[in-house]
Coordinates of N, CA and C in Angstrom, one line a residue:
M1 N -60.3 -57.4 -49.5 CA -60.8 -57.7 -48.2 C -61.8 -56.6 -47.7
Y2 N -61.6 -55.4 -48.1 CA -62.5 -54.3 -47.6 C -63.9 -54.4 -48.2
R3 N -64.0 -55.1 -49.3 CA -65.4 -55.2 -49.8 C -66.2 -56.1 -49.0
F4 N -65.6 -56.9 -48.1 CA -66.3 -57.8 -47.2 C -66.4 -57.4 -45.7
L5 N -65.4 -56.6 -45.3 CA -65.2 -56.3 -43.9 C -66.5 -55.5 -43.4
D6 N -66.9 -56.0 -42.2 CA -68.1 -55.4 -41.5 C -69.4 -55.5 -42.2
R7 N -69.5 -56.2 -43.3 CA -70.7 -56.4 -44.0 C -71.6 -57.4 -43.3
L8 N -72.9 -57.4 -43.5 CA -73.8 -58.4 -43.0 C -73.7 -59.6 -43.9
P9 N -73.5 -60.8 -43.4 CA -73.4 -61.9 -44.3 C -74.6 -62.1 -45.2
P10 N -75.8 -61.9 -44.8 CA -76.9 -62.1 -45.8 C -76.9 -61.1 -47.0
N11 N -76.1 -60.0 -46.8 CA -76.0 -59.1 -47.9 C -74.8 -59.4 -48.9
L12 N -74.1 -60.5 -48.6 CA -73.0 -60.9 -49.5 C -73.6 -61.8 -50.6
D13 N -72.8 -61.9 -51.7 CA -73.2 -62.9 -52.7 C -73.3 -64.3 -52.1
E14 N -74.1 -65.1 -52.7 CA -74.5 -66.4 -52.1 C -73.3 -67.2 -51.7
H15 N -72.2 -67.3 -52.6 CA -71.1 -68.2 -52.2 C -70.4 -67.6 -51.0
F16 N -70.2 -66.3 -50.9 CA -69.5 -65.7 -49.8 C -70.3 -65.8 -48.5
H17 N -71.7 -65.7 -48.6 CA -72.5 -65.8 -47.4 C -72.4 -67.3 -46.9
F18 N -72.4 -68.2 -47.8 CA -72.3 -69.6 -47.4 C -70.9 -69.9 -46.7
L19 N -69.8 -69.4 -47.3 CA -68.5 -69.6 -46.8 C -68.3 -68.9 -45.5
T20 N -68.9 -67.8 -45.3 CA -68.8 -67.1 -44.0 C -69.4 -68.0 -42.9
G21 N -70.6 -68.5 -43.2 CA -71.2 -69.5 -42.2 C -70.4 -70.7 -42.0
A22 N -69.8 -71.2 -43.1 CA -69.0 -72.5 -43.0 C -67.7 -72.2 -42.1
M23 N -67.1 -71.1 -42.3 CA -65.9 -70.7 -41.5 C -66.3 -70.7 -40.0
R24 N -67.4 -70.1 -39.7 CA -67.9 -69.9 -38.3 C -68.3 -71.3 -37.8
Q25 N -68.9 -72.1 -38.5 CA -69.4 -73.4 -38.1 C -68.2 -74.3 -37.8
W26 N -67.2 -74.3 -38.7 CA -66.0 -75.1 -38.5 C -65.3 -74.7 -37.2
T27 N -65.1 -73.4 -37.0 CA -64.4 -72.9 -35.8 C -65.2 -73.3 -34.6
A28 N -66.5 -73.1 -34.6 CA -67.3 -73.5 -33.4 C -67.3 -75.0 -33.1
A29 N -67.4 -75.8 -34.1 CA -67.3 -77.2 -33.9 C -65.9 -77.7 -33.4
A30 N -64.9 -77.1 -34.0 CA -63.5 -77.5 -33.6 C -63.3 -77.1 -32.1
R31 N -63.7 -75.9 -31.8 CA -63.5 -75.4 -30.4 C -64.3 -76.2 -29.4
A32 N -65.4 -76.8 -29.8 CA -66.3 -77.5 -28.9 C -65.8 -79.0 -28.9
G33 N -64.8 -79.4 -29.6 CA -64.3 -80.7 -29.6 C -65.1 -81.7 -30.5
R34 N -65.9 -81.1 -31.4 CA -66.7 -81.9 -32.3 C -66.0 -82.0 -33.7
C35 N -66.4 -82.9 -34.5 CA -65.8 -83.1 -35.8 C -66.4 -82.0 -36.7
P36 N -65.5 -81.1 -37.2 CA -66.0 -80.1 -38.1 C -66.6 -80.6 -39.4
C37 N -66.0 -81.7 -39.9 CA -66.6 -82.3 -41.1 C -68.0 -82.7 -41.0
A38 N -68.3 -83.3 -39.8 CA -69.7 -83.8 -39.6 C -70.6 -82.6 -39.4
A39 N -70.1 -81.6 -38.8 CA -70.9 -80.4 -38.6 C -71.2 -79.7 -39.9
L40 N -70.3 -79.7 -40.8 CA -70.5 -78.9 -42.1 C -71.1 -79.8 -43.2
A41 N -71.0 -81.1 -43.1 CA -71.5 -81.9 -44.2 C -73.0 -81.7 -44.6
P42 N -73.9 -81.5 -43.7 CA -75.3 -81.3 -44.1 C -75.4 -80.0 -45.0
G43 N -74.7 -78.9 -44.6 CA -74.8 -77.7 -45.3 C -74.2 -77.8 -46.7
F44 N -73.0 -78.4 -46.7 CA -72.3 -78.6 -48.0 C -73.1 -79.5 -49.0
D45 N -73.7 -80.5 -48.4 CA -74.6 -81.4 -49.2 C -75.8 -80.6 -49.7
W46 N -76.5 -79.9 -48.9 CA -77.7 -79.1 -49.3 C -77.3 -78.1 -50.4
R47 N -76.2 -77.5 -50.2 CA -75.7 -76.5 -51.2 C -75.2 -77.1 -52.5
G48 N -75.0 -78.4 -52.5 CA -74.5 -79.1 -53.7 C -73.0 -78.9 -53.9
V49 N -72.3 -78.7 -52.9 CA -70.8 -78.5 -53.0 C -70.1 -79.5 -52.1
M50 N -70.6 -80.7 -51.9 CA -70.0 -81.7 -51.0 C -68.6 -82.0 -51.4
P51 N -68.2 -82.0 -52.7 CA -66.8 -82.2 -53.1 C -65.9 -81.1 -52.6
A52 N -66.4 -80.0 -52.2 CA -65.5 -78.9 -51.6 C -65.2 -79.1 -50.2
L53 N -65.9 -79.9 -49.5 CA -65.8 -80.1 -48.0 C -64.4 -80.5 -47.6
P54 N -63.8 -81.6 -48.2 CA -62.4 -81.9 -47.8 C -61.4 -80.8 -47.9
D55 N -61.5 -80.1 -49.0 CA -60.5 -79.0 -49.2 C -60.8 -77.8 -48.3
F56 N -62.1 -77.6 -48.0 CA -62.4 -76.5 -47.1 C -61.9 -76.9 -45.7
T57 N -62.1 -78.1 -45.2 CA -61.7 -78.5 -43.9 C -60.2 -78.5 -43.8
K58 N -59.5 -78.9 -44.9 CA -58.0 -78.9 -44.9 C -57.6 -77.4 -44.7
L59 N -58.2 -76.5 -45.5 CA -57.8 -75.1 -45.4 C -58.0 -74.6 -44.0
M60 N -59.1 -74.9 -43.4 CA -59.3 -74.4 -42.0 C -58.4 -75.0 -41.0
A61 N -58.1 -76.3 -41.2 CA -57.2 -77.0 -40.3 C -55.7 -76.4 -40.4
L62 N -55.3 -76.1 -41.7 CA -54.0 -75.5 -41.9 C -54.0 -74.1 -41.1
L63 N -55.0 -73.4 -41.3 CA -55.0 -72.1 -40.5 C -55.0 -72.3 -39.0
D64 N -55.8 -73.2 -38.6 CA -55.8 -73.5 -37.1 C -54.4 -73.9 -36.6
T65 N -53.7 -74.5 -37.4 CA -52.3 -75.0 -36.9 C -51.2 -74.0 -37.3
H66 N -51.3 -73.3 -38.4 CA -50.1 -72.6 -38.9 C -50.4 -71.1 -39.1
A67 N -51.5 -70.5 -38.6 CA -51.8 -69.1 -38.8 C -50.7 -68.2 -38.2
L68 N -50.3 -67.2 -38.9 CA -49.3 -66.2 -38.4 C -49.8 -65.5 -37.1
R69 N -51.1 -65.3 -37.0 CA -51.6 -64.6 -35.9 C -53.0 -65.3 -35.5
W70 N -53.5 -64.9 -34.4 CA -54.8 -65.5 -34.0 C -55.8 -64.9 -34.9
M71 N -56.7 -65.7 -35.5 CA -57.7 -65.3 -36.4 C -59.1 -65.4 -35.7
R72 N -59.8 -64.3 -35.7 CA -61.1 -64.3 -35.0 C -62.2 -64.5 -36.1
F73 N -62.9 -65.6 -35.9 CA -64.1 -65.9 -36.7 C -65.3 -65.6 -35.8
G74 N -66.4 -65.1 -36.4 CA -67.6 -64.9 -35.6 C -68.3 -66.2 -35.3
M75 N -69.1 -66.1 -34.3 CA -69.9 -67.2 -33.9 C -71.0 -67.4 -35.0
P76 N -71.5 -68.6 -35.1 CA -72.6 -68.8 -36.1 C -73.7 -67.8 -35.8
G77 N -74.2 -67.1 -36.8 CA -75.3 -66.1 -36.6 C -74.8 -64.7 -36.3
A78 N -73.5 -64.5 -36.1 CA -73.0 -63.2 -35.8 C -73.3 -62.2 -36.9
E79 N -73.5 -61.0 -36.6 CA -74.0 -60.0 -37.6 C -73.0 -59.6 -38.7
H80 N -71.8 -59.3 -38.3 CA -70.8 -58.6 -39.2 C -69.7 -59.6 -39.5
V81 N -69.1 -59.4 -40.7 CA -68.0 -60.1 -41.2 C -66.7 -59.6 -40.4
T82 N -66.0 -60.5 -39.8 CA -64.8 -60.1 -39.1 C -63.6 -59.9 -40.1
E83 N -62.5 -59.3 -39.6 CA -61.3 -59.1 -40.4 C -60.8 -60.4 -41.0
A84 N -60.7 -61.5 -40.1 CA -60.2 -62.8 -40.6 C -61.1 -63.3 -41.7
E85 N -62.4 -63.2 -41.5 CA -63.4 -63.7 -42.4 C -63.3 -63.0 -43.7
A86 N -63.1 -61.6 -43.7 CA -63.0 -60.8 -44.8 C -61.7 -61.2 -45.6
T87 N -60.6 -61.5 -44.9 CA -59.4 -61.9 -45.6 C -59.6 -63.2 -46.3
M88 N -60.3 -64.1 -45.7 CA -60.5 -65.4 -46.3 C -61.5 -65.3 -47.5
L89 N -62.5 -64.4 -47.3 CA -63.4 -64.2 -48.5 C -62.7 -63.6 -49.6
A90 N -61.7 -62.7 -49.4 CA -60.9 -62.1 -50.4 C -60.1 -63.1 -51.2
M91 N -59.6 -64.1 -50.4 CA -58.8 -65.2 -51.0 C -59.8 -66.0 -51.9
F92 N -61.0 -66.3 -51.4 CA -61.9 -67.1 -52.2 C -62.4 -66.3 -53.4
A93 N -62.5 -65.0 -53.3 CA -62.9 -64.2 -54.4 C -61.9 -64.2 -55.5
A94 N -60.6 -64.1 -55.1 CA -59.5 -64.2 -56.0 C -59.5 -65.6 -56.7
A95 N -59.7 -66.6 -55.9 CA -59.8 -68.0 -56.5 C -60.9 -68.1 -57.5
L96 N -62.1 -67.6 -57.1 CA -63.3 -67.7 -58.0 C -63.0 -66.9 -59.3
G97 N -62.2 -65.8 -59.2 CA -61.9 -65.0 -60.4 C -60.7 -65.5 -61.2
G98 N -60.1 -66.6 -60.7 CA -59.0 -67.2 -61.4 C -57.7 -66.5 -61.3
D99 N -57.6 -65.7 -60.2 CA -56.4 -64.9 -60.0 C -55.4 -65.6 -59.0
S100 N -54.8 -66.6 -59.5 CA -53.9 -67.4 -58.7 C -52.8 -66.7 -58.0
P101 N -52.1 -65.7 -58.6 CA -51.1 -64.9 -57.9 C -51.7 -64.2 -56.7
A102 N -52.9 -63.7 -56.8 CA -53.5 -63.0 -55.7 C -53.9 -64.0 -54.6
V103 N -54.3 -65.2 -54.9 CA -54.6 -66.2 -53.9 C -53.4 -66.5 -53.2
R104 N -52.3 -66.7 -53.8 CA -51.0 -67.0 -53.2 C -50.5 -65.9 -52.3
R105 N -50.7 -64.7 -52.8 CA -50.2 -63.5 -51.9 C -51.0 -63.5 -50.6
I106 N -52.3 -63.6 -50.7 CA -53.2 -63.6 -49.5 C -52.8 -64.8 -48.6
A107 N -52.7 -66.0 -49.2 CA -52.3 -67.1 -48.4 C -51.0 -66.9 -47.6
A108 N -50.1 -66.3 -48.3 CA -48.7 -66.0 -47.7 C -48.9 -65.1 -46.5
T109 N -49.8 -64.2 -46.5 CA -50.0 -63.3 -45.4 C -50.7 -63.9 -44.2
L110 N -51.2 -65.1 -44.4 CA -52.0 -65.8 -43.3 C -51.2 -66.7 -42.5
V111 N -50.1 -67.3 -43.1 CA -49.4 -68.3 -42.4 C -48.0 -67.9 -41.9
A112 N -47.6 -68.5 -40.8 CA -46.2 -68.1 -40.3 C -45.2 -68.6 -41.3
D113 N -44.2 -67.8 -41.5 CA -43.1 -68.1 -42.4 C -42.0 -68.8 -41.5
S114 N -42.3 -70.0 -41.2 CA -41.3 -70.7 -40.3 C -40.5 -71.7 -41.1
G115 N -39.9 -71.2 -42.1 CA -38.9 -72.1 -42.9 C -39.7 -73.1 -43.7
A116 N -40.7 -72.7 -44.3 CA -41.5 -73.7 -45.2 C -41.9 -74.9 -44.5
T117 N -42.8 -74.7 -43.5 CA -43.3 -75.8 -42.7 C -44.0 -76.8 -43.6
L118 N -43.8 -78.0 -43.4 CA -44.5 -79.1 -44.3 C -45.7 -79.6 -43.6
V119 N -46.6 -80.0 -44.4 CA -47.8 -80.7 -44.0 C -47.4 -82.2 -43.8
A120 N -47.9 -82.7 -42.6 CA -47.4 -84.0 -42.2 C -47.7 -85.1 -43.3
D121 N -46.7 -85.8 -43.6 CA -46.7 -87.0 -44.5 C -47.1 -86.7 -45.9
S122 N -47.2 -85.5 -46.3 CA -47.7 -85.2 -47.7 C -46.5 -84.9 -48.6
G123 N -45.4 -84.5 -48.0 CA -44.3 -84.0 -48.9 C -44.6 -82.7 -49.6
A124 N -45.7 -82.1 -49.1 CA -46.1 -80.8 -49.8 C -45.2 -79.7 -49.5
P125 N -45.2 -78.7 -50.4 CA -44.3 -77.5 -50.2 C -44.9 -76.7 -49.1
R126 N -44.6 -75.4 -49.0 CA -45.0 -74.5 -47.9 C -46.5 -74.6 -47.6
V127 N -46.8 -74.3 -46.4 CA -48.2 -74.3 -45.9 C -49.0 -73.3 -46.7
A128 N -48.4 -72.2 -47.1 CA -49.1 -71.1 -47.8 C -49.6 -71.7 -49.2
E129 N -48.7 -72.5 -49.8 CA -49.1 -73.1 -51.1 C -50.3 -74.1 -50.9
E130 N -50.2 -74.9 -49.8 CA -51.3 -75.8 -49.5 C -52.6 -75.0 -49.3
L131 N -52.5 -73.9 -48.6 CA -53.7 -73.1 -48.3 C -54.2 -72.5 -49.6
A132 N -53.4 -72.0 -50.4 CA -53.8 -71.4 -51.7 C -54.5 -72.5 -52.6
T133 N -53.9 -73.6 -52.6 CA -54.4 -74.7 -53.5 C -55.7 -75.2 -53.0
A134 N -55.9 -75.3 -51.7 CA -57.2 -75.7 -51.1 C -58.2 -74.7 -51.4
A135 N -57.9 -73.4 -51.3 CA -58.9 -72.3 -51.6 C -59.3 -72.4 -53.1
E136 N -58.3 -72.7 -54.0 CA -58.6 -72.8 -55.4 C -59.6 -74.0 -55.7
W137 N -59.3 -75.1 -55.0 CA -60.2 -76.3 -55.2 C -61.6 -76.0 -54.7
V138 N -61.7 -75.3 -53.5 CA -63.0 -75.0 -53.0 C -63.7 -74.1 -54.0
A139 N -63.1 -73.1 -54.5 CA -63.7 -72.2 -55.5 C -64.1 -73.0 -56.8
L140 N -63.3 -73.9 -57.2 CA -63.6 -74.7 -58.4 C -64.9 -75.5 -58.2
R141 N -65.0 -76.1 -57.0 CA -66.1 -76.9 -56.7 C -67.4 -76.1 -56.6
F142 N -67.3 -74.8 -56.2 CA -68.4 -73.9 -56.1 C -68.8 -73.5 -57.6
V143 N -67.9 -73.3 -58.4 CA -68.2 -73.0 -59.8 C -68.8 -74.2 -60.5
Q144 N -68.3 -75.4 -60.2 CA -68.9 -76.6 -60.8 C -70.3 -77.0 -60.4
A145 N -70.6 -76.6 -59.2 CA -71.9 -77.0 -58.6 C -73.1 -76.7 -59.5
P146 N -73.2 -75.5 -60.0 CA -74.4 -75.2 -60.8 C -74.4 -76.1 -62.1
L147 N -73.3 -76.4 -62.6 CA -73.2 -77.3 -63.8 C -73.7 -78.7 -63.5
A148 N -73.3 -79.2 -62.3 CA -73.7 -80.5 -61.9 C -75.2 -80.6 -61.7
Q149 N -75.8 -79.5 -61.2 CA -77.2 -79.4 -60.9 C -78.1 -79.4 -62.1
R150 N -77.5 -78.8 -63.2 CA -78.2 -78.7 -64.5 C -78.3 -80.1 -65.3
D151 N -77.3 -80.9 -65.0 CA -77.3 -82.2 -65.7 C -78.4 -83.1 -65.4

């Protein structure tokens, strides 16, 4: 997390810069009563990671509903990475590095341990597991994007 905290988003690696902007845009759209998917779709499409959008929006919605504490995301264009953004970027970094145990540890620190809350109608296990799985799928889509662009 500390490798991202208080950094300027443009100084981050490309994936992390994009994800910081996406977290901010999702939050701004949701708070304004707009559809976050519609707000994020052009950026995900332009970046070539449209398959990551459903998992990313699921991840953000899970946090919005089940976060252990209030998470502060910067407004679009804000200068520095916030603590919440840094934590999320650390989870994505672990996922990009294939460190599944680290992804799950970070996810577990983000959600309330309210007796293994279930995601509606999915029969899914704990919200932390859903969060971790969504982060891993987002990371996978980012890794796959350059391969798809070369074909």
